[in-house]
Coordinates of C-alpha atoms in Angstrom, one line a residue:
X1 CA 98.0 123.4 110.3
X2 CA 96.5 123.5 106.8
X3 CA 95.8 126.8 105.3
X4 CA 91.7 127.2 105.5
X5 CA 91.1 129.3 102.5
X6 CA 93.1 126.4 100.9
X7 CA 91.0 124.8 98.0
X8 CA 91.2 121.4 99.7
X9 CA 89.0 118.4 101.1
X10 CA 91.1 116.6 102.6
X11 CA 91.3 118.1 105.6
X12 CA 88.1 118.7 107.6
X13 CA 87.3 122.6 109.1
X14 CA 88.0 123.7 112.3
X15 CA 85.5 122.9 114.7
X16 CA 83.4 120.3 112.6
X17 CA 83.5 116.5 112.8
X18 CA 82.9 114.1 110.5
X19 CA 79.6 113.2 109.6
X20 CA 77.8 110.6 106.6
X21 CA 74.5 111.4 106.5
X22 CA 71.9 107.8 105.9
X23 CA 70.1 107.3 103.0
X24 CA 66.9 108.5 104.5
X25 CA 68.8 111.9 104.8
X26 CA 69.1 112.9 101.2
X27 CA 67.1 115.6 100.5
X28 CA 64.6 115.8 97.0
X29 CA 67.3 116.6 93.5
X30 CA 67.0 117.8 90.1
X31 CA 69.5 116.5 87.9
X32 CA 70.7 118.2 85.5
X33 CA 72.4 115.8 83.0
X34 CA 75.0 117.9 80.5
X35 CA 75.6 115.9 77.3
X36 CA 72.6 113.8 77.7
X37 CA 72.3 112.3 73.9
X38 CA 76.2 111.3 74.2
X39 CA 77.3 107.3 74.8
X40 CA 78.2 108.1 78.0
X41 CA 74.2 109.0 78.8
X42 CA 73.3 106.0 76.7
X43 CA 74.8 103.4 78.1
X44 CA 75.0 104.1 81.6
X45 CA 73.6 107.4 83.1
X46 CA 70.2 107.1 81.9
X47 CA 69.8 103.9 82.8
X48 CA 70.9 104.3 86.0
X49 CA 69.0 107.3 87.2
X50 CA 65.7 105.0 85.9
X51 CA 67.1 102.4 88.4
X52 CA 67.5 104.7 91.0
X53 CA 64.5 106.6 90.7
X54 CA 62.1 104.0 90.6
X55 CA 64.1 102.4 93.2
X56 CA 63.8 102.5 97.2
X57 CA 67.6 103.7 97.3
X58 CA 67.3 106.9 95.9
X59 CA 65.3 110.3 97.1
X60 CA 62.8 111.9 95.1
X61 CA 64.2 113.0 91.7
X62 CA 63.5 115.2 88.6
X63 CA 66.0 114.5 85.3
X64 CA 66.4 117.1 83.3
X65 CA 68.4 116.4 80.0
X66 CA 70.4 119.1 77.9
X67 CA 72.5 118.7 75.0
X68 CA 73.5 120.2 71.5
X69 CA 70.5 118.1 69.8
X70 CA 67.7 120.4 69.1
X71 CA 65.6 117.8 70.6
X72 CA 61.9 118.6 72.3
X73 CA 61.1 117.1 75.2
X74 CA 59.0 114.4 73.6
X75 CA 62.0 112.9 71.1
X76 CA 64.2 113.0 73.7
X77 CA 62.0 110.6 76.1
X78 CA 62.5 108.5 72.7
X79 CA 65.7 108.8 73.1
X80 CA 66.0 108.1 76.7
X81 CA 63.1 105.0 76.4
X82 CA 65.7 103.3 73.7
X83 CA 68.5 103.6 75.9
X84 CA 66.7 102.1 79.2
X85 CA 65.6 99.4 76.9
X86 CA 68.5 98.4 75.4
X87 CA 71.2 99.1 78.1
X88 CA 69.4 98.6 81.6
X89 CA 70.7 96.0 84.1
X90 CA 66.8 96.3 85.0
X91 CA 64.5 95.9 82.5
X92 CA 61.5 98.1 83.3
X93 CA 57.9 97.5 82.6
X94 CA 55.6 99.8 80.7
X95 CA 54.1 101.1 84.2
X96 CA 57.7 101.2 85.6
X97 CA 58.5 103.4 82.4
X98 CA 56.1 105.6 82.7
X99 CA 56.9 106.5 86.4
X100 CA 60.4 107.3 85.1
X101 CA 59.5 108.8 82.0
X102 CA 57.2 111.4 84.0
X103 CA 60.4 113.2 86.0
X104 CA 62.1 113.8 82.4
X105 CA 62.5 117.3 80.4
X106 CA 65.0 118.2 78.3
X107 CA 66.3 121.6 77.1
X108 CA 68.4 122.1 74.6
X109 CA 71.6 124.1 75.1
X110 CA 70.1 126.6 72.6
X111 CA 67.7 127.9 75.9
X112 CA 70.1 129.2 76.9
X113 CA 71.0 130.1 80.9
X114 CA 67.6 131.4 80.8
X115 CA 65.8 128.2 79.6
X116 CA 68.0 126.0 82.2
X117 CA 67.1 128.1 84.5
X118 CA 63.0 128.2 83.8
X119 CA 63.5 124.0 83.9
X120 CA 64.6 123.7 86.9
X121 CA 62.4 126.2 88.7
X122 CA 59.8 123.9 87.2
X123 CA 61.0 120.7 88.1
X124 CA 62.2 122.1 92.0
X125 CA 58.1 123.6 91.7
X126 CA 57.5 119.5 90.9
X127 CA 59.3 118.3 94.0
X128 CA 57.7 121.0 96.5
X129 CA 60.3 123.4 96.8
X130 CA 64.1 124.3 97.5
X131 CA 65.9 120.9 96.9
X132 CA 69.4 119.8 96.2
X133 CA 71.0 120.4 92.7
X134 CA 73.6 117.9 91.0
X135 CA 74.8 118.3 87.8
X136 CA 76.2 115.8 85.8
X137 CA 78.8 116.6 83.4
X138 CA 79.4 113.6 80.8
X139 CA 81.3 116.4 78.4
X140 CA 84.9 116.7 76.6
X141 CA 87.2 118.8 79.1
X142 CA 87.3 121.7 76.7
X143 CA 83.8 122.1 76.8
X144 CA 83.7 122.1 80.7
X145 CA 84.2 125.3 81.5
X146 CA 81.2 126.8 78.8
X147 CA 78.9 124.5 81.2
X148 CA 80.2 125.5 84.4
X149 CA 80.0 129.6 82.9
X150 CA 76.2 128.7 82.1
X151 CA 75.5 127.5 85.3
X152 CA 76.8 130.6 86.7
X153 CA 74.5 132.7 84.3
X154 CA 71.8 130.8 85.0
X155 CA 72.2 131.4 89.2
X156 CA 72.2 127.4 89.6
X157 CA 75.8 127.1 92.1
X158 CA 73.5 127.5 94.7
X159 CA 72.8 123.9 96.8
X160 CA 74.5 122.0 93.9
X161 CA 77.3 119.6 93.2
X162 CA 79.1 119.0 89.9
X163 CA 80.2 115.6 88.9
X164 CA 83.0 116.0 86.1
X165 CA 83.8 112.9 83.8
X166 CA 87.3 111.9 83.0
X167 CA 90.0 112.9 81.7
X168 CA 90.3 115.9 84.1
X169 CA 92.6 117.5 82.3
X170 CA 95.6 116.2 79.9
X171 CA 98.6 117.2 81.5
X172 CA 99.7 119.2 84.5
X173 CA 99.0 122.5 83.3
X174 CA 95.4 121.9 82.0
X175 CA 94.4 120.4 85.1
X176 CA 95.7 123.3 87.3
X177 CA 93.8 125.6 84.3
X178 CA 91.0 123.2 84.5
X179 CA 90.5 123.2 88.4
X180 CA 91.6 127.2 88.8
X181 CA 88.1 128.1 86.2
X182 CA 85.7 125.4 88.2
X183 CA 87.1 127.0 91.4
X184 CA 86.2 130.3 90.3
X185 CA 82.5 129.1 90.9
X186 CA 82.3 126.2 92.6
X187 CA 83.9 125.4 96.2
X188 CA 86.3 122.2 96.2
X189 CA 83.5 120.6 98.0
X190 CA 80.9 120.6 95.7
X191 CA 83.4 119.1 92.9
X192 CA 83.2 115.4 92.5
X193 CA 85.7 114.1 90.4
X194 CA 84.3 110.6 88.9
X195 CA 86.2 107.5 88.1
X196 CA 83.4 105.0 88.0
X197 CA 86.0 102.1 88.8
X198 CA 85.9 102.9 92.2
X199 CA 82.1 102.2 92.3
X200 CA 82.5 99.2 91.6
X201 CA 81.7 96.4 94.4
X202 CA 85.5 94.9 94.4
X203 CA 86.9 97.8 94.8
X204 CA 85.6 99.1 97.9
X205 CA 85.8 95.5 98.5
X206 CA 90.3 96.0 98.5
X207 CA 89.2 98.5 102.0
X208 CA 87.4 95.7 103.7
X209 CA 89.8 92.8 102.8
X210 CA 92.2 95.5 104.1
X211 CA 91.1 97.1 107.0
X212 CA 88.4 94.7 108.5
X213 CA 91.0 91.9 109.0
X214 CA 93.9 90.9 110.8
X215 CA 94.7 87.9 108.4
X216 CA 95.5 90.7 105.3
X217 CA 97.1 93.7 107.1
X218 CA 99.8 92.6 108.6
X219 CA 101.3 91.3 105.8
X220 CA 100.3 94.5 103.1
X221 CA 103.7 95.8 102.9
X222 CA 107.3 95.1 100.8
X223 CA 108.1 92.0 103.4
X224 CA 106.0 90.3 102.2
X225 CA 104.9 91.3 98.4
X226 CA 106.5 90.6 95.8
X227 CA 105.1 92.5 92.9
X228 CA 101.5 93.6 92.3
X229 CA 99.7 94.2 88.7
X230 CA 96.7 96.3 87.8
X231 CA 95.6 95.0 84.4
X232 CA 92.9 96.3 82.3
X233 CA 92.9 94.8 78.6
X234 CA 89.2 95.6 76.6
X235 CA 88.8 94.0 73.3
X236 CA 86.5 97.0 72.2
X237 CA 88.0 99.3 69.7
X238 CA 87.7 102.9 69.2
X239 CA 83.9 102.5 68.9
X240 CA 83.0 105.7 66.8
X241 CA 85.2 107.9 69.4
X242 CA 88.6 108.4 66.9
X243 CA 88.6 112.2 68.1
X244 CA 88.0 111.6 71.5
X245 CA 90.8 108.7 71.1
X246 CA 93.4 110.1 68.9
X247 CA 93.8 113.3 71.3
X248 CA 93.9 111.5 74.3
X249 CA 95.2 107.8 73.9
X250 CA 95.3 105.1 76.5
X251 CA 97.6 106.5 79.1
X252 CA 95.5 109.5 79.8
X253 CA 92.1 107.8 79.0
X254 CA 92.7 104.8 81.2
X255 CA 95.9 105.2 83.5
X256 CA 95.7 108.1 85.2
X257 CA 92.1 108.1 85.5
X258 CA 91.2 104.3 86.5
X259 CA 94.4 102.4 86.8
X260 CA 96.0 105.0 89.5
X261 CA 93.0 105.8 91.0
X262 CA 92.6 102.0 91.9
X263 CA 96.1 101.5 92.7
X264 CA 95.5 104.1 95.6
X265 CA 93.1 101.9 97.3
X266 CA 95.8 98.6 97.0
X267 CA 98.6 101.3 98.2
X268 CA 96.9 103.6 101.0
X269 CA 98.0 103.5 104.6
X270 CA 94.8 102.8 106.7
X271 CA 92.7 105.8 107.2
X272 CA 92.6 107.5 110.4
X273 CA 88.6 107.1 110.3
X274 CA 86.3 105.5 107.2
X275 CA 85.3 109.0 106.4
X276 CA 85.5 110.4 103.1
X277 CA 88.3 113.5 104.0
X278 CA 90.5 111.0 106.2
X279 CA 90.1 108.2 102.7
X280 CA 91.1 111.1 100.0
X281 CA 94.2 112.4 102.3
X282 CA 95.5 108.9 102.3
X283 CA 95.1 108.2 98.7
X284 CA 96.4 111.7 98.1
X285 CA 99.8 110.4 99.8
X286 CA 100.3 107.9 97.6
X287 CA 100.3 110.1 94.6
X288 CA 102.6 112.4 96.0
X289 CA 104.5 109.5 97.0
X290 CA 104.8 107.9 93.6
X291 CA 108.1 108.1 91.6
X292 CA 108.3 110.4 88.1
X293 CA 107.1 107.5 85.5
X294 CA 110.4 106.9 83.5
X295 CA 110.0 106.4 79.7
X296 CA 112.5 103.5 79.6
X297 CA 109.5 101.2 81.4
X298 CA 107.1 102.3 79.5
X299 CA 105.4 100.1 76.8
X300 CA 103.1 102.1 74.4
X301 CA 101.6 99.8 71.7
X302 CA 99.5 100.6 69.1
X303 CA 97.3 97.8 67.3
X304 CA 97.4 96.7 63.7
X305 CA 95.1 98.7 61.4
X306 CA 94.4 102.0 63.8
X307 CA 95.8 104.1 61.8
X308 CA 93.0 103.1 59.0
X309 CA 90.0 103.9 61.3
X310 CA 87.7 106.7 60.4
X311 CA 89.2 109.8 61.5
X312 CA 93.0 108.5 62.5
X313 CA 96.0 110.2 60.7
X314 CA 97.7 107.9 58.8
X315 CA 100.8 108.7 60.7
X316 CA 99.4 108.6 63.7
X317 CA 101.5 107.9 66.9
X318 CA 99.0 107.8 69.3
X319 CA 98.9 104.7 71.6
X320 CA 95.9 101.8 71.8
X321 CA 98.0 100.1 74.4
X322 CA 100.1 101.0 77.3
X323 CA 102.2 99.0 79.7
X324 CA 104.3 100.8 82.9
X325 CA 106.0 100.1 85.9
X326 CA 105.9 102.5 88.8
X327 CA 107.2 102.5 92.3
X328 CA 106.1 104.1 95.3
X329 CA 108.7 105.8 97.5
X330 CA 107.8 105.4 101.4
X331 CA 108.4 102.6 103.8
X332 CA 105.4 100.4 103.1
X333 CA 105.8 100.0 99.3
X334 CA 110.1 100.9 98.9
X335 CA 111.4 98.6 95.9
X336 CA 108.0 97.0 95.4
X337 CA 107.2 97.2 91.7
X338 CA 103.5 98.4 90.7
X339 CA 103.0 96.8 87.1
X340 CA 99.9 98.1 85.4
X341 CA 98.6 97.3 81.4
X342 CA 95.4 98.2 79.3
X343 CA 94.8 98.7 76.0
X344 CA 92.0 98.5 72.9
X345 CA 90.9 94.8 70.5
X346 CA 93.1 92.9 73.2
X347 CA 92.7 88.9 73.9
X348 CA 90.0 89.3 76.5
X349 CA 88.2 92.1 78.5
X350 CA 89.1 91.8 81.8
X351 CA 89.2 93.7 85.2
X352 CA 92.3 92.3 87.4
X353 CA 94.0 93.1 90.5
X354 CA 96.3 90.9 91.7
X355 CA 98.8 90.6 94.7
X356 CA 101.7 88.6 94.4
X357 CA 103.0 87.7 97.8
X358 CA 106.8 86.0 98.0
X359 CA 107.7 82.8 98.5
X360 CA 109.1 80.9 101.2
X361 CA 112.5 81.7 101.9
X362 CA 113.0 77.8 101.7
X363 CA 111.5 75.0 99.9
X364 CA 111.8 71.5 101.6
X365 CA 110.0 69.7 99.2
X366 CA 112.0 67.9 96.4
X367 CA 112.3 68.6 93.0
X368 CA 109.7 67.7 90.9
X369 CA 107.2 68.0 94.0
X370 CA 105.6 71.2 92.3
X371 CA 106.2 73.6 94.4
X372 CA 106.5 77.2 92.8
X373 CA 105.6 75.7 89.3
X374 CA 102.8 78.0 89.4
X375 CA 104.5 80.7 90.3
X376 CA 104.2 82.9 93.7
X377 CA 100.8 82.8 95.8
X378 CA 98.5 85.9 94.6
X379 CA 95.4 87.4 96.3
X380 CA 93.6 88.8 93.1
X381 CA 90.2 91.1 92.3
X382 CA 88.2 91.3 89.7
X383 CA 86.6 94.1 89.3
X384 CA 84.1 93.0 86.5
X385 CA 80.4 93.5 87.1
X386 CA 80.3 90.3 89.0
X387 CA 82.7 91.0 91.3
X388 CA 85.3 88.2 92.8
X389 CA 87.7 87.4 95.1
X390 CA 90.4 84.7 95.0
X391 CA 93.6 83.5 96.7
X392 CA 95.7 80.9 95.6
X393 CA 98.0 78.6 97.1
X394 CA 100.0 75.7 96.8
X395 CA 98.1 72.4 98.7
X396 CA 98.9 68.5 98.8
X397 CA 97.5 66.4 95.6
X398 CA 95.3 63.6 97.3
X399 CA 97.0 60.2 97.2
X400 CA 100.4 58.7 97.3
X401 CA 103.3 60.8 97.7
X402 CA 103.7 65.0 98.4
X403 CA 102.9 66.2 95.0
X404 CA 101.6 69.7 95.3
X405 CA 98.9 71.8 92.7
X406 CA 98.0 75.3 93.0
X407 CA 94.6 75.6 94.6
X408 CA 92.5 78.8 95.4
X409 CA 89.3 79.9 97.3
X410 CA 87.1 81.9 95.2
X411 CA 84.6 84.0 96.5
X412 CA 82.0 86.1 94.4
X413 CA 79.4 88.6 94.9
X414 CA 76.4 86.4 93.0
X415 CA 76.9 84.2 95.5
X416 CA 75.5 86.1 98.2
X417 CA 72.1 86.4 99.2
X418 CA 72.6 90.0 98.4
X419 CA 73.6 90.0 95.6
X420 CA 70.5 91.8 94.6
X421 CA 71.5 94.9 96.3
X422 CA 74.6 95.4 94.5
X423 CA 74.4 99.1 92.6
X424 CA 75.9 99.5 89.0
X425 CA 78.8 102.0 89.9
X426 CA 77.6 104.8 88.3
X427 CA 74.2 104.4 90.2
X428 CA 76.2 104.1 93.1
X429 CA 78.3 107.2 92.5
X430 CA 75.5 109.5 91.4
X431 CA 74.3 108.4 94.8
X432 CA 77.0 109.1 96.7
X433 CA 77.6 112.7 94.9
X434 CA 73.8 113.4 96.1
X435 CA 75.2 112.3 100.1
X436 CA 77.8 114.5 99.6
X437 CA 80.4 111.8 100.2
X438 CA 83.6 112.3 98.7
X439 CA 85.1 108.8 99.6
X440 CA 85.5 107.3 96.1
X441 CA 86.1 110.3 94.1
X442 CA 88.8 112.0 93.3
X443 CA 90.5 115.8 94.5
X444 CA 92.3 118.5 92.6
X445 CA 95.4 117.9 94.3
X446 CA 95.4 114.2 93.7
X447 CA 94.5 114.9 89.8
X448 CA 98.0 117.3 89.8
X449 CA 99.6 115.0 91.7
X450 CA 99.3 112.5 89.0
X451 CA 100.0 114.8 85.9
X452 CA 103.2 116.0 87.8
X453 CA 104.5 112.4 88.1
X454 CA 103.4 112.2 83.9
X455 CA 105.1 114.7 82.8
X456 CA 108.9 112.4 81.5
X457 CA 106.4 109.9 79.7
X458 CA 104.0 113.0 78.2
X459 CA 107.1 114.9 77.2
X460 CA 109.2 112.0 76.0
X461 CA 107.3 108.8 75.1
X462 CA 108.6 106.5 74.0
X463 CA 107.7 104.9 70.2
X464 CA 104.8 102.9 69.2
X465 CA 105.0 99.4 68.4
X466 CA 102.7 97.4 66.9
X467 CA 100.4 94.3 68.0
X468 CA 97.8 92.7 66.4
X469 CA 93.9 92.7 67.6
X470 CA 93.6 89.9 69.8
X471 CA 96.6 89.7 71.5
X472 CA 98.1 90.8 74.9
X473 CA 100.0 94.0 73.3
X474 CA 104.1 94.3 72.0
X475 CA 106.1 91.7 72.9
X476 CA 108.2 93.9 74.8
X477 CA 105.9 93.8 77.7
X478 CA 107.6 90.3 78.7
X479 CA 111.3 92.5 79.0
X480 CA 109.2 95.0 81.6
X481 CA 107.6 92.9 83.7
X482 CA 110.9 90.1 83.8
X483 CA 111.7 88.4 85.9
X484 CA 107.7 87.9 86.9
X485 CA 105.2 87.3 83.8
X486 CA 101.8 88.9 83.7
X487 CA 98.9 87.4 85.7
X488 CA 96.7 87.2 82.8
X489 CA 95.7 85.0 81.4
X490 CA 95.3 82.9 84.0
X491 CA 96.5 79.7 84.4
X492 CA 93.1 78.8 85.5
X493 CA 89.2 80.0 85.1
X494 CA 87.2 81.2 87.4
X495 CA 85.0 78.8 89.7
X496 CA 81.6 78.6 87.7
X497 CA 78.1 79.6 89.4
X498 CA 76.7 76.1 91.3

């Protein structure tokens, strides 16, 4: 029986029952968005708390924006109107705007405790009364626990959730530091842990193809996989972030905090319910499950001409590029290799998952037939904005003869008559944080979990070597994923819209 007091979610209290509370149930929020003139806020947050409050989805909501810019209310509505207007997957109107526009303050963190705490009196006065609190913080990890200490000053731990941005931490001992100062303040349950990749539509889409069909189930296990790779390459580069970068790199920006967490969902064993405390236990076992990352399959690449970016030591050894191959010791997944890649200025931006099942134990076609040409069958996600599904397979060429070509069945989100319902994954996550619905973020002890398994490859990593922009990384990713080759590129493009 689990300890109680234990800092945990993933196992529910005695006596209660799971419960996910509709849509119609969330209560009135102020948001309180930390770090709200940063990229992060640009790009993505402020546009998607416009969407969602203007939309039918989300309850009643006041935004209240604080940063280190000495902005007044008025510049920082600017601010926010640029960012709508230049970023939003929903172009607003001027009357749409001003609805939006209306719920916005801004204090800058010179207030104070005191003046966060005067704005969002104010803004609960605005929404009639007691509400729910969420705050959002898109901040470095060092600068974390000065936010959580303010809202402790400022008496706002009450009826609020804190959603921290990645990386949680940047190795075992800074995560245990990290998560020991939130839980000084803040119960585990009222911690949510973003990693906006698993907001995305194809990911949650992996736990329907999963667990909603006999076809897929049976046949998730080392039987009948062969090999499975998580790849991730971007071709953006550092993108005015060299500090950020150059103490963090591409294993701790990317791996532990998007590639893992995904790699949970392909791994999992099925759920006891689809509940968010019976989904995190689950993924929680894999990471406890996975084997200590081992330096000698490790790739870590660095591309031509980082070191000469603004702000990069010119001796710098920090990686653009990473390449790993990891196993997961239990019954399901024993011997199965887990092969997963990103990295910065790379051939194409792309968001894969694919499956590569084995092949028959016997071919009866003749040689030159076709048959495995193409290598294995795969099942593969792409977790891109437009979201798709494929599975290919080897069929008969029409005519004369049995000459066989790979073939696949695509499927794809924008297909769908619903596809205007699909929620950018931040929107979705902000609105999940406010249903109190852990299910796609992530928990302390899966975050340790993951540093502890880090620690051979953060201790001893192995050298850089270099690629050039536009490529798929070193060379010596070929020697770590033989005898397979990497999915991508693709032997074939995705099926066009008709």
């Amino acid at each position: 029986m689990p300890d109680p007091h234990v800092q945990t979610i993933a196992y529910p209290a005695p006596g209660s029952r799971a419960a996910r509370k509709g849509v119609q149930g969330i209560p009135p929020h102020v948001i309180v968005l930390f770090g709200a003139t940063g990229d992060l806020a640009r790009r993505k947050l402020l546009p998607g708390l416009a969407h969602l409050a203007l939309s039918a989805l989300a309850p009643d909501i006041q935004v209240i924006g604080t940063s280190l810019e000495d902005f007044t209310e008025e510049q920082f509505r600017i601010f926010a109107k640029a960012a709508v207007t230049e970023f939003s997957h929903h172009p607003l109107t001027d009357e749409q705007w001003q609805g939006f526009v209306e719920r916005v303050t801004y204090v800058p963190q010179s207030a104070g405790p005191e003046g966060l705490a005067a704005a969002v009196k104010a803004a609960e006065e605005k929404l009639g009364g007691p509400v729910g609190r969420l705050h959002y913080l898109s901040v470095p990890p060092a600068a974390a626990p000065k936010v959580i200490q303010t809202l402790r000053e400022a008496k706002l731990v009450e009826r609020s959730r804190v959603v921290m941005e990645k990386p949680f931490g940047t190795d075992l001992e800074s995560a245990i530091t990290l998560n020991d100062q939130l839980h000084e303040t803040f119960r585990e349950r009222q911690i949510f842990r973003i990693d906006h990749f698993l907001g995305k539509e194809a990911a949650q889409n992996i736990l329907a193809f999963r667990f909603a069909n006999g076809l897929f189930e049976p046949i998730w296990n080392r039987n009948f996989i062969d090999h499975i790779q998580i790849d991730i390459p971007e071709t953006l580069g550092l993108d005015r972030r060299a500090g950020f970068y150059e103490a963090t790199g591409a294993y701790k920006d990317m791996v532990v905090t998007h590639l893992f967490q995904v790699l949970a969902f392909v791994a999992m064993e099925p759920p006891t319910a689809l509940e968010p405390r019976a989904i995190s236990e689950e993924k929680n076992k894999v990471f406890r499950s996975m084997l200590p990352l081992d330096p000698s399959e490790i790739v870590r690449g660095q591309y031509s001409g980082y070191r000469d970016e603004e702000g990069v030591p010119r001796d710098s050894d920090t990686e653009t590029f990473i390449a790993l191959k990891c196993g997961i010791d239990n019954w399901r997944w024993a011997g199965v290799p887990f092969y997963c890649r990103t990295g910065k200025r790379m051939a194409e931006g792309q968001r894969i998952i694919s499956i590569a099942f084995k092949e028959a134990p016997k071919s009866m076609f003749p040689a030159g037939s076709g048959v495995g040409s193409s290598g294995p069958d795969h099942l593969t996600f792409d977790l891109a904005d437009e979201s798709k599904v494929s599975l290919s397979f080897y069929g008969k060429r029409p005519g004369p003869g049995m000459k066989l070509d790979k073939l696949s069945m695509q499927f794809s989100t924008q297909e769908t008559d619903r596809a205007g319902d699909i929620l950018e994954a931040y929107e979705r996550l902000i609105m999940d944080a406010m249903l109190d619905d852990h299910t796609l973020f992530t928990t302390a002890e899966g975050i340790e979990s993951l540093w502890e398994r880090s620690e051979p490859i953060l201790q001893y990593p192995p050298p850089v070597k270099p690629y050039a922009p536009g490529t798929w990384g070193p060379n010596a990713i070929h020697q770590l994923v033989a005898p397979h080759a990497w999915r991508l590129p693709f032997e074939r493009a995705w099926r066009g819209k008709k």
